[in-house]
PDB file of C-alpha atoms in Angstrom:
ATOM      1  CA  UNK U   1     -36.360  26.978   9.446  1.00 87.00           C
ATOM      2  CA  UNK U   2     -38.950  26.275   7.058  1.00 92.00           C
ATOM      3  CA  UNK U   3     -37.024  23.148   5.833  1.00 93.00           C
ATOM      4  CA  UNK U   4     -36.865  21.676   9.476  1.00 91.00           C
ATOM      5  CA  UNK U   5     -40.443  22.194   9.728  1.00 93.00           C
ATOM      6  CA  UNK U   6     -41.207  20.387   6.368  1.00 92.00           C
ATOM      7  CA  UNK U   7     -38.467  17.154   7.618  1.00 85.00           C
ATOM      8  CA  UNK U   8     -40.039  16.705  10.559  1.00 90.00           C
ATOM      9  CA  UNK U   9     -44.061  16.884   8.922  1.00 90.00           C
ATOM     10  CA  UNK U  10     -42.430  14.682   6.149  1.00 87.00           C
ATOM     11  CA  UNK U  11     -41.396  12.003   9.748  1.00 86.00           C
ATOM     12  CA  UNK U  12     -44.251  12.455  11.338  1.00 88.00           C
ATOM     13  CA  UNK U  13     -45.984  10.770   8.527  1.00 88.00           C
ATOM     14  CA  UNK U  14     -43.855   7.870   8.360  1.00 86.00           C
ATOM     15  CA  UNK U  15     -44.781   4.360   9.732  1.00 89.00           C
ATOM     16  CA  UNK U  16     -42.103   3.470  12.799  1.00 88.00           C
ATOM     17  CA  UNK U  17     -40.326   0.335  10.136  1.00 89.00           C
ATOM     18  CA  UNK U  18     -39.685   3.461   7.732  1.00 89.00           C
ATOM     19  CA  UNK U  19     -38.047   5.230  10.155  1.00 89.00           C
ATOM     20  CA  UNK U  20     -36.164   1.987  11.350  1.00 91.00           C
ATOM     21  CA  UNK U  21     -35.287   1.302   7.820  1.00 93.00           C
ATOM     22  CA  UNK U  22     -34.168   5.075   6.715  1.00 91.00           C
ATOM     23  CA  UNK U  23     -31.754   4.996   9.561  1.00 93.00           C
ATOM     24  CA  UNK U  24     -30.523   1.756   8.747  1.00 96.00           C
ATOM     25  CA  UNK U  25     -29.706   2.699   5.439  1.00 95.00           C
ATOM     26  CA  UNK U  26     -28.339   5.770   6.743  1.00 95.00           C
ATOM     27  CA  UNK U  27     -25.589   3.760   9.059  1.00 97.00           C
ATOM     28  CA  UNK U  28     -24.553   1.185   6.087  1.00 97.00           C
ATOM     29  CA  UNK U  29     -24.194   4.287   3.733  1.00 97.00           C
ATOM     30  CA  UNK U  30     -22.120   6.199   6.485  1.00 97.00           C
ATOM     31  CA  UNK U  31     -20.122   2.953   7.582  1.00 97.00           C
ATOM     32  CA  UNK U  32     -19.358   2.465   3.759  1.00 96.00           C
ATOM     33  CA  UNK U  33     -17.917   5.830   3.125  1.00 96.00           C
ATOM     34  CA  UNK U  34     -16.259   5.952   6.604  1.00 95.00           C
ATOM     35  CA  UNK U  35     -14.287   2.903   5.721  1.00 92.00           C
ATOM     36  CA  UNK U  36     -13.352   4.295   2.040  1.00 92.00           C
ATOM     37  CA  UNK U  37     -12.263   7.367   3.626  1.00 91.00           C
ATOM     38  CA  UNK U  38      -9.930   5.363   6.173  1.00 88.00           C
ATOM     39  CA  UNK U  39      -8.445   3.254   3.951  1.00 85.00           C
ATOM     40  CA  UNK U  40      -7.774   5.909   1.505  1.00 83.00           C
ATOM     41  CA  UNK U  41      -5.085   7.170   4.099  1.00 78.00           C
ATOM     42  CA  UNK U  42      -1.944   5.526   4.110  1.00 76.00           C
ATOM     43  CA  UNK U  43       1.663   6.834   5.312  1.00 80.00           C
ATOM     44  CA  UNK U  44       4.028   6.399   3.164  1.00 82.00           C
ATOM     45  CA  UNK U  45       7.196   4.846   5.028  1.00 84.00           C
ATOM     46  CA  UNK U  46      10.269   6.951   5.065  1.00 86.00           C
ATOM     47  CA  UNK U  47      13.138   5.483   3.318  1.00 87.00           C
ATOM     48  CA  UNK U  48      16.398   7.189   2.804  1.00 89.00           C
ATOM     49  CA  UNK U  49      17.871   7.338  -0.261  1.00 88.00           C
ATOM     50  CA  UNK U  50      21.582   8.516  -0.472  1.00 90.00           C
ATOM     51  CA  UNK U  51      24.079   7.761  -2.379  1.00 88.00           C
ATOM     52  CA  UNK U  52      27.514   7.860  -1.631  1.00 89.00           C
ATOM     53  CA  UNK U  53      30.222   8.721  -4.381  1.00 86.00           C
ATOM     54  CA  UNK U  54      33.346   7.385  -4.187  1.00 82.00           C
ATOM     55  CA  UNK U  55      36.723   9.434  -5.207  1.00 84.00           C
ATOM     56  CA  UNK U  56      39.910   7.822  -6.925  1.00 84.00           C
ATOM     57  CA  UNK U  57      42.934   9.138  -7.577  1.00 86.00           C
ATOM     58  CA  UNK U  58      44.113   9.898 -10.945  1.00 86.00           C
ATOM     59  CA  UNK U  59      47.396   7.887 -10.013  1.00 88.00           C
ATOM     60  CA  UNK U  60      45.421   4.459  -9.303  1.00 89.00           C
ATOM     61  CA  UNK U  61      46.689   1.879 -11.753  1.00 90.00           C
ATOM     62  CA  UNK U  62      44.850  -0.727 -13.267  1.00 92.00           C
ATOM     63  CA  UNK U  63      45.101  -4.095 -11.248  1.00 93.00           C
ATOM     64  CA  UNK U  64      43.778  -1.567  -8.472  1.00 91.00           C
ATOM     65  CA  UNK U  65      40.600  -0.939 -11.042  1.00 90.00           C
ATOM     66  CA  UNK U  66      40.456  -4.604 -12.204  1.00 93.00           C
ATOM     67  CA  UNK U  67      40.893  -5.477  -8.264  1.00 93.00           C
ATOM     68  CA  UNK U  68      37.471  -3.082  -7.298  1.00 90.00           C
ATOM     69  CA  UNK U  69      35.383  -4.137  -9.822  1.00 92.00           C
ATOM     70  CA  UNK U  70      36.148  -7.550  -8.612  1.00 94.00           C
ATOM     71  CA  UNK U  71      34.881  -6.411  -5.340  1.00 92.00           C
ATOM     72  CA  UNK U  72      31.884  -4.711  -6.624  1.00 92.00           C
ATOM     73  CA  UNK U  73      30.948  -7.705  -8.480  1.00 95.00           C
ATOM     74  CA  UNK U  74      30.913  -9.662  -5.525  1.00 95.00           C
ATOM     75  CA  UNK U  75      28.625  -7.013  -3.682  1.00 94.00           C
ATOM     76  CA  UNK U  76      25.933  -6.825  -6.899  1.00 95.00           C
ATOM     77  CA  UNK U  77      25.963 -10.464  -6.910  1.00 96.00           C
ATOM     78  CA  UNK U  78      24.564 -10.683  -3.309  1.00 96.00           C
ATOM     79  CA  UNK U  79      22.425  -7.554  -4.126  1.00 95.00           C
ATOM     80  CA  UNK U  80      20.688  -9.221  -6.944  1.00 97.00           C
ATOM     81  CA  UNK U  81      20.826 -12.658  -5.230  1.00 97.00           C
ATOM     82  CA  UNK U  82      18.797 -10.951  -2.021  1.00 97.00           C
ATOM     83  CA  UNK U  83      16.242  -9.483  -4.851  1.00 97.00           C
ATOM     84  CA  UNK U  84      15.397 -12.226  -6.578  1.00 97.00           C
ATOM     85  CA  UNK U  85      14.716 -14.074  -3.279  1.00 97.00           C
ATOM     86  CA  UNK U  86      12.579 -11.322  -2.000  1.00 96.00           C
ATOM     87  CA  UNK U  87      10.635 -11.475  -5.629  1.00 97.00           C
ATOM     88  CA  UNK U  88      10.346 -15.279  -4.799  1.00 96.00           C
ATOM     89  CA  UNK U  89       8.959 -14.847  -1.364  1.00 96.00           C
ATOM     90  CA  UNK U  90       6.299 -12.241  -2.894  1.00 95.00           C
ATOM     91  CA  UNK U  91       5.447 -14.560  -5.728  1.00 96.00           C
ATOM     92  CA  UNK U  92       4.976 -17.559  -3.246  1.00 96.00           C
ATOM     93  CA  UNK U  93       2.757 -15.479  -1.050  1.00 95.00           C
ATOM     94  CA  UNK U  94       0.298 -14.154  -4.087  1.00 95.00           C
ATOM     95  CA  UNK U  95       0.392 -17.846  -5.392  1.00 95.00           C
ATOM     96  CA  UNK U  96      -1.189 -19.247  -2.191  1.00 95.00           C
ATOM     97  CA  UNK U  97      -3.309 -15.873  -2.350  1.00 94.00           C
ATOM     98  CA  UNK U  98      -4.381 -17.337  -5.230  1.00 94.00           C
ATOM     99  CA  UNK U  99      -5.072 -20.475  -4.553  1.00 94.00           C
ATOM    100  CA  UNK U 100      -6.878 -19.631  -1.224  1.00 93.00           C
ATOM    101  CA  UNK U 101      -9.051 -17.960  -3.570  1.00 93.00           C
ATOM    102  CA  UNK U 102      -9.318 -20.647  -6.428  1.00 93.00           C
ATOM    103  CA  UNK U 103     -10.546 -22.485  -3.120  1.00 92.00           C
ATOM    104  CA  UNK U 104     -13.323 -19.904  -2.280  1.00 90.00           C
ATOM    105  CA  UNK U 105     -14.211 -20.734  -5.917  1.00 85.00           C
ATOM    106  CA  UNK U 106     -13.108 -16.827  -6.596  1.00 81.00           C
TER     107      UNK U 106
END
């Protein structure tokens, strides 16, 4: 109680632009750590991650191996083909980041 009473003795001394300026400063400081505390929230997207195991037979010969891995080479190839092209796109879109920025004189 006592503490109220000393606050508002402390603003009734105050000149009205002291006032204006405390809760001014009061809004920017509130604004500032609002907006750290929203963008410290994120959700993190959901991605499945299984991974399937495939069974042979002990009786598979080896042109069926040889024939598989042929397969499987074929599948990696387009894997790492779609990856590089996605590392491209990402690398294209920081480099006119960048140079947006050089622009700005950043």
């Amino acid at each position: 109680m006592a503490a109220l009473r000393d606050l508002r003795f402390f603003l009734s001394q105050r000149q009205p632009y002291e006032l204006g300026m405390l809760a001014l400063s009061i809004m920017i400081t509130t604004v500032f750590i609002a907006g750290f505390v929203h963008d410290s929230h994120f959700e993190k997207p959901y991605q499945r991650n299984i991974i399937y195991v495939e069974q042979w037979p002990v009786t598979r010969s080896n042109a069926e191996i040889v024939a598989q891995q042929k397969v499987d080479l074929v599948e990696r190839a387009k894997e790492k083909a779609e990856f590089e092209r996605q590392q491209k796109d990402l690398q294209a879109q920081y480099k006119r980041l960048d140079n947006k920025l050089k622009a700005m004189g950043l």
